[in-house]
Short mmCIF file of C-alpha atoms in Angstrom, two decimals:
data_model
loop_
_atom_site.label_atom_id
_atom_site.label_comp_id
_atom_site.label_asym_id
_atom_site.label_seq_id
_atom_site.Cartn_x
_atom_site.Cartn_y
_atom_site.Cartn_z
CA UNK A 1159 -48.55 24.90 -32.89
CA UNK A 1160 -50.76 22.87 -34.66
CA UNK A 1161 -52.28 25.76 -36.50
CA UNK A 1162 -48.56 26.58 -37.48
CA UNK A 1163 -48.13 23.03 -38.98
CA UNK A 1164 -51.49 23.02 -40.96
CA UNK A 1165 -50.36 26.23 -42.48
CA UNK A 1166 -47.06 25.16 -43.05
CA UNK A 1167 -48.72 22.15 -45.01
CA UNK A 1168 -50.97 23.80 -46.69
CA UNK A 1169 -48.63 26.04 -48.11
CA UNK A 1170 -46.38 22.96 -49.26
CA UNK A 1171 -49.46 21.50 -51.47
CA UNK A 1172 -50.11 24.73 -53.04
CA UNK A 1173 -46.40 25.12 -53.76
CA UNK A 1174 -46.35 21.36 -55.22
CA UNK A 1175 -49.86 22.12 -56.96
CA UNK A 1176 -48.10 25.62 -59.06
CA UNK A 1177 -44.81 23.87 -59.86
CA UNK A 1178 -47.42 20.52 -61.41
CA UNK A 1179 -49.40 23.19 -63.32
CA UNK A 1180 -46.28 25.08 -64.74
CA UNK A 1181 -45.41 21.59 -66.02
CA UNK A 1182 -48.52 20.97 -67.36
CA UNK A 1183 -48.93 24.50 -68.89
CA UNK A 1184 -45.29 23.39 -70.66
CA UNK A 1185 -47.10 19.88 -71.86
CA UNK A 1186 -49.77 21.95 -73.43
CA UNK A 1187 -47.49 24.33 -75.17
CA UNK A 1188 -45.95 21.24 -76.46
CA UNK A 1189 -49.24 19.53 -77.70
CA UNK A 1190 -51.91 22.28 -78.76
CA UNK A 1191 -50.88 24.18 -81.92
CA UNK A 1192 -52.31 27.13 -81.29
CA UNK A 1193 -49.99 29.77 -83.29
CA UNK A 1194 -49.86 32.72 -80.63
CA UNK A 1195 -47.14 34.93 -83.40
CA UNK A 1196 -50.31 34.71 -86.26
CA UNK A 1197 -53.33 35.44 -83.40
CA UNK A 1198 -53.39 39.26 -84.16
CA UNK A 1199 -56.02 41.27 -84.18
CA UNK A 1200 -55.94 44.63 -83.50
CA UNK A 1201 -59.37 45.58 -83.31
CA UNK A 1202 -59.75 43.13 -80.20
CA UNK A 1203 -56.61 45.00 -78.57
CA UNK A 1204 -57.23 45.34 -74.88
CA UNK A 1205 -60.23 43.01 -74.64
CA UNK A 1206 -61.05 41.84 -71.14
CA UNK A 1207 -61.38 37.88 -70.01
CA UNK A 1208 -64.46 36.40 -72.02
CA UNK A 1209 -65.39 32.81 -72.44
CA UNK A 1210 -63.67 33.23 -75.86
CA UNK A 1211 -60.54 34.56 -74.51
CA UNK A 1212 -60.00 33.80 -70.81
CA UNK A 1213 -57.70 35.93 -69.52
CA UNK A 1214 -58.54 38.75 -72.09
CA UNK A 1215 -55.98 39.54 -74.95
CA UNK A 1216 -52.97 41.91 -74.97
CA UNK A 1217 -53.04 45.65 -76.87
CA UNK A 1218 -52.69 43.37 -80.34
CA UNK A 1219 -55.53 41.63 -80.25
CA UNK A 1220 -53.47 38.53 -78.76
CA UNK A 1221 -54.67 35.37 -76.24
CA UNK A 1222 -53.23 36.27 -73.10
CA UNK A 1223 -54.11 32.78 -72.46
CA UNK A 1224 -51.91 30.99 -74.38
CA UNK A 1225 -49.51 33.07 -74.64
CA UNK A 1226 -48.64 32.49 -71.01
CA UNK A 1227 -49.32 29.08 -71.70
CA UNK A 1228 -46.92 29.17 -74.39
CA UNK A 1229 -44.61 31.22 -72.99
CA UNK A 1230 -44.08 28.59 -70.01
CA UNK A 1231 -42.14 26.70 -73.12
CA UNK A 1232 -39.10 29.44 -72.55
CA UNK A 1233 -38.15 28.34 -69.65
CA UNK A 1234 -39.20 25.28 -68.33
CA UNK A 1235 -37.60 23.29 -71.05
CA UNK A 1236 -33.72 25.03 -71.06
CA UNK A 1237 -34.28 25.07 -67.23
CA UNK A 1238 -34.40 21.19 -67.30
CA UNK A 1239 -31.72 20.63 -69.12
CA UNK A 1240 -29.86 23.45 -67.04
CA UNK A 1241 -30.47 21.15 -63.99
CA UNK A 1242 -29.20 18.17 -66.40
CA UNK A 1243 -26.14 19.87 -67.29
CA UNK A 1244 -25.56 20.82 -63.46
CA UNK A 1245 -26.37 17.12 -62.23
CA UNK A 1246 -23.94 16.20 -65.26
CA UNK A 1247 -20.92 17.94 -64.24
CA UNK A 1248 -21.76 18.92 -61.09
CA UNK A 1249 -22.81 15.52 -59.02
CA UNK A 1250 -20.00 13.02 -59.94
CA UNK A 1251 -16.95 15.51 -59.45
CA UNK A 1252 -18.07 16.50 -56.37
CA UNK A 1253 -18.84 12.62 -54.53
CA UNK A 1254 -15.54 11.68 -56.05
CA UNK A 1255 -13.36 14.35 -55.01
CA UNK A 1256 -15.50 13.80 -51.21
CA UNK A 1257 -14.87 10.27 -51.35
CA UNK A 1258 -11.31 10.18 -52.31
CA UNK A 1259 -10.29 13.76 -50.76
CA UNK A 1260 -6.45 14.18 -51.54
CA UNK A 1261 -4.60 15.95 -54.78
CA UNK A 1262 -7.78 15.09 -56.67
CA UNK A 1263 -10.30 16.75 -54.36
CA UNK A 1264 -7.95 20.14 -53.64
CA UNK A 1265 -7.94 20.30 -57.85
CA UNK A 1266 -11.92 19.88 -57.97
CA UNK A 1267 -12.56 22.40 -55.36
CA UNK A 1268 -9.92 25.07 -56.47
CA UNK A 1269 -11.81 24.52 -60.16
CA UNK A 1270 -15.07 25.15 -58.02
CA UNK A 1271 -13.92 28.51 -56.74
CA UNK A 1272 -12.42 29.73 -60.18
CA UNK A 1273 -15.95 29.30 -62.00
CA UNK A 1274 -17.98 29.92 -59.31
CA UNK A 1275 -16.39 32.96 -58.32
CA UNK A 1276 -17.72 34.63 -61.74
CA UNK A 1277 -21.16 36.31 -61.22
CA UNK A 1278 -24.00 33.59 -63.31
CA UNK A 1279 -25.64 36.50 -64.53
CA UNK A 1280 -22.81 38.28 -65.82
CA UNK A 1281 -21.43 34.77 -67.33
CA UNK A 1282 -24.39 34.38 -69.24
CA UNK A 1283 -24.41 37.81 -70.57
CA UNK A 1284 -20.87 37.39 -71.90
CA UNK A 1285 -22.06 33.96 -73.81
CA UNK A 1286 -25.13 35.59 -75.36
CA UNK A 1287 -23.45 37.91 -76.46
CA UNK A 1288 -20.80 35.86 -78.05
CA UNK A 1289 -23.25 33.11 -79.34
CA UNK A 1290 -26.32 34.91 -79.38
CA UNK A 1291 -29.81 34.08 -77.61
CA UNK A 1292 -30.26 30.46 -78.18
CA UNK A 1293 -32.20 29.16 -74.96
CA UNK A 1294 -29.70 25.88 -75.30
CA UNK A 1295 -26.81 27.95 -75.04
CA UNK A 1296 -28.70 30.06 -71.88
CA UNK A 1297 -29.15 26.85 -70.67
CA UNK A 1298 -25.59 24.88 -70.80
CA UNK A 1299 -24.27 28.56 -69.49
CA UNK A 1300 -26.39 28.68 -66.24
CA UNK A 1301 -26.35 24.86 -66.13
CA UNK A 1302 -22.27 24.81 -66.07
CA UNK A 1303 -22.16 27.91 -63.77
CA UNK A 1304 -24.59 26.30 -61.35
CA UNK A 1305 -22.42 23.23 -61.32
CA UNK A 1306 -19.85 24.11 -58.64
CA UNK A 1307 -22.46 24.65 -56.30
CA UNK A 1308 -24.18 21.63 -56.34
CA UNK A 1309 -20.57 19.72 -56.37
CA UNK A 1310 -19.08 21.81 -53.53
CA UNK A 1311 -22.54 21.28 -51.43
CA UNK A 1312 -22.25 16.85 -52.45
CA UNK A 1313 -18.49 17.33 -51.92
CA UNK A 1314 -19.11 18.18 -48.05
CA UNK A 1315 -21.83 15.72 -47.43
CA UNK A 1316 -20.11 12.69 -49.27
CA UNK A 1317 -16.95 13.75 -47.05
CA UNK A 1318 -18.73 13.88 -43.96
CA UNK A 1319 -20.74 10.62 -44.55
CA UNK A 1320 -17.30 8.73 -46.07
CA UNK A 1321 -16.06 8.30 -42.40
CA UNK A 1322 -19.77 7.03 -40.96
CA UNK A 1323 -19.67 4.04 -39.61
CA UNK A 1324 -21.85 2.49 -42.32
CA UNK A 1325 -19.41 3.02 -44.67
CA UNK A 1326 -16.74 1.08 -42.81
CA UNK A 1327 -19.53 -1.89 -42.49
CA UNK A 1328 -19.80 -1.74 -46.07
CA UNK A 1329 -16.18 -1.82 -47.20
CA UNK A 1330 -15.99 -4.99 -44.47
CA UNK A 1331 -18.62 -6.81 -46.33
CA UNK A 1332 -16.52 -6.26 -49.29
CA UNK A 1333 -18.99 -3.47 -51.24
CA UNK A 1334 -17.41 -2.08 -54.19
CA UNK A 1335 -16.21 1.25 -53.74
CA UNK A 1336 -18.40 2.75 -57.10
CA UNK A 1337 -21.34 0.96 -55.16
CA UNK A 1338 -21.01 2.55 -51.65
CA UNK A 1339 -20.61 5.96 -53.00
CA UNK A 1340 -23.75 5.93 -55.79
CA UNK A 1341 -25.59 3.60 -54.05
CA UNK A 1342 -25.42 3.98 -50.06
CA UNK A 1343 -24.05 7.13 -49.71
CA UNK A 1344 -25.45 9.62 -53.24
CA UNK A 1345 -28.61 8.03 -53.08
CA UNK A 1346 -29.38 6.81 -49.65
CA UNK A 1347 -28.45 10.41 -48.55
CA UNK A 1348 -28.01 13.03 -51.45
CA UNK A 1349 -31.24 12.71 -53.13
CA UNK A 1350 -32.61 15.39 -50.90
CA UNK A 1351 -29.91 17.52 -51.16
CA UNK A 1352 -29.59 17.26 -55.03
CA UNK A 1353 -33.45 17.83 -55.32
CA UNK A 1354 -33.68 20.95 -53.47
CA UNK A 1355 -30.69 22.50 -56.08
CA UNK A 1356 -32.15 21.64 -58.87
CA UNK A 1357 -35.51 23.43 -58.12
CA UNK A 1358 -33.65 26.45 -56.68
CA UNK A 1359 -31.56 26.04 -59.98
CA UNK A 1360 -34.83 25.85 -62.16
CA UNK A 1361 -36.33 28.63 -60.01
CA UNK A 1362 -32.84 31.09 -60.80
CA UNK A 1363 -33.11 29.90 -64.41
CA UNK A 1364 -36.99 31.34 -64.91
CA UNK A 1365 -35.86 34.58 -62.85
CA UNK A 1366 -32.65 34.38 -65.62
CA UNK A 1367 -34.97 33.82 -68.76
CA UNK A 1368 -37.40 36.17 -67.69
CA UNK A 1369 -34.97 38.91 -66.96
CA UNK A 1370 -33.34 38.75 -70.31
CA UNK A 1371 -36.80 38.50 -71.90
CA UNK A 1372 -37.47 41.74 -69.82
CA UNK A 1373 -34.48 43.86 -71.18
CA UNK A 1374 -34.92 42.43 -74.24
CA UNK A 1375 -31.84 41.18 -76.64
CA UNK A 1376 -30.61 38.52 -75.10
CA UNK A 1377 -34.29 36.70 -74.33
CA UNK A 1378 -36.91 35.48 -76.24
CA UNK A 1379 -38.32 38.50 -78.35
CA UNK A 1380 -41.38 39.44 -79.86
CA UNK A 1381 -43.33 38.37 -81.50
CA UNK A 1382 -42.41 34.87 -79.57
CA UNK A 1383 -43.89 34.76 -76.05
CA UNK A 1384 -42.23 34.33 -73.09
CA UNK A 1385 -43.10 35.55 -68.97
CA UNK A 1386 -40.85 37.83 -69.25
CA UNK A 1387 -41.64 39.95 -72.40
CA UNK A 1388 -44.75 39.97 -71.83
CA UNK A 1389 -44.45 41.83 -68.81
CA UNK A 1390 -42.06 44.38 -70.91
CA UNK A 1391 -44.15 44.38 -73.98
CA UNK A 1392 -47.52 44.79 -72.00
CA UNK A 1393 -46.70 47.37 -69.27
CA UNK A 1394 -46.98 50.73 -70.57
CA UNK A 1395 -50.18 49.78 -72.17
CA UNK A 1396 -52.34 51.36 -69.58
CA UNK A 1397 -55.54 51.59 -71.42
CA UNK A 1398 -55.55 48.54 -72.57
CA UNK A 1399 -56.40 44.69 -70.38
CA UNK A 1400 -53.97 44.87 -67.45
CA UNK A 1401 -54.48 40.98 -67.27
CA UNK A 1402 -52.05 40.85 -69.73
CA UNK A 1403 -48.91 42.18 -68.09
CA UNK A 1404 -50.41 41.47 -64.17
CA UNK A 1405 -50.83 37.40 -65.62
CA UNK A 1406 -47.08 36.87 -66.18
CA UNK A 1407 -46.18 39.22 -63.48
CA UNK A 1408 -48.32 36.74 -61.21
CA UNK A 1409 -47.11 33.77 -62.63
CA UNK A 1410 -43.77 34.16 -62.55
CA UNK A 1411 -44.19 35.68 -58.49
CA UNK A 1412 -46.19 32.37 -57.73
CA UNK A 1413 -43.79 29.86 -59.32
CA UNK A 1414 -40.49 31.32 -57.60
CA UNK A 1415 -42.20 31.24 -54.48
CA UNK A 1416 -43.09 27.74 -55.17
CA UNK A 1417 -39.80 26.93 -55.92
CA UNK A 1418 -38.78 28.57 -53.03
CA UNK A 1419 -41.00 27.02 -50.09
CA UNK A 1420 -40.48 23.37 -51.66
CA UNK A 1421 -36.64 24.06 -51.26
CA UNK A 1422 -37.65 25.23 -47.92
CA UNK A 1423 -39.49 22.12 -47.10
CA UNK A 1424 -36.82 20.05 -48.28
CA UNK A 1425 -34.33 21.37 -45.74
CA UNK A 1426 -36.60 21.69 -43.01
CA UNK A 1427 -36.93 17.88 -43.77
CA UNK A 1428 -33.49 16.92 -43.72
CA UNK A 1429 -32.72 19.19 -40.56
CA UNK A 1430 -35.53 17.01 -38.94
#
């Protein structure tokens, strides 16, 4: 048992410790100018790690290095402001139609199942290809298309918690009603729940960007790095430094799964 829980835990720091270094790696590809589209040179193509390059460079003579580092720039920046847009529209419509409930709630939630019954993937093909690849437009797209689910999940907990006995305390000792829903009920008892959307959220959105990245068209495209086409560009290229396709491939494995056991550990928490 207690082997169990020191796994468990464990496996909760390393999780915490990838999703801290994906945010630095996004710092650094904010701060270094190290030009990864002008770093070609062929006649280094397929060059293993080396204190000069340390994870080796790609079949173009590229850092492998900081391209990935780099690359971490495609995603974790549009999937912030995904989660922003989803906390946006997404928080507020939901703990008002849960607190008030009535014509006002059955309108919010019938809006929910319209948007949220179109696939996100397929929604955010039909945008890109209307207004092209721009990550901000990638990002409003999942961001709004996330959105119902965040509000339908806050719409069922504010509802629940609006007839706790707390909340009748409250109104007696004449709490505004703006401050017992934001304050004692969102985040006394939401913060939790909002949390562990908006990592699965940033986890779909790097799964999203990496995908499109993959197929090519719709992503970021070469000569611009991202996970994702560097696992396209890179994989046929046998011969050459398989660090430079297994690198993304790994990272973007390890960060999902970080995403995923910190959401896991969030509900295992409020379960508790």
């Amino acid at each position: 048992m207690n082997f169990t829980k020191h796994i468990n835990q464990a496996a909760r720091w390393i999780a915490i410790s990838i999703l801290v270094l994906v945010m630095v790696s996004w710092v650094l590809s904010l701060a270094v100018s190290f030009d990864v589209v002008a770093d070609v040179n062929p006649d280094q193509g397929g060059v293993g790690p080396s204190d000069k390059h340390w994870l080796g460079t790609d079949h173009m003579g590229r850092d492998v290095f900081w391209r990935m580092v780099t690359g971490s720039d495609a995603f974790v920046g549009p999937g912030l402001l995904a989660c922003g847009v989803t906390l946006l529209f997404g928080v507020p419509t939901g703990a008002i139609a849960g607190y008030l409930g009535g014509i006002f709630s059955s309108i919010v939630r019938f809006l929910y199942g319209v948007l949220g019954s179109i696939p996100r993937f397929v929604l955010v093909l039909v945008v890109c290809t209307i207004y092209g690849n721009d990550p901000s437009v990638i990002a409003l797209t999942a961001g709004i298309a996330y959105a119902p689910a965040l509000g339908e999940a806050i719409y069922e907990r504010v509802d629940r918690m609006r007839r706790e006995d707390f909340v009748k305390a409250a109104k007696a000792h004449g709490l505004s009603q703006s401050d017992i829903l934001f304050r004692q009920i969102l985040w006394h008892n939401c913060r939790r729940l909002i949390t562990r959307h908006c990592l699965f959220l940033f986890g779909f959105y790097l799964v999203l960007e990496s995908t499109l990245s993959y197929i090519g068209d719709f992503g970021v495209e070469e000569p611009n790095p991202s996970w994702g086409n560097m696992l396209a560009f890179e994989f046929g290229e046998t011969a050459g430094n398989a660090l430079a396709w297994l690198g993304p491939a790994f990272a973007i494995w390890c960060t999902v799964l970080a995403v995923a056991i910190t959401t896991d550990h969030l509900s295992e928490q409020r379960r508790a």
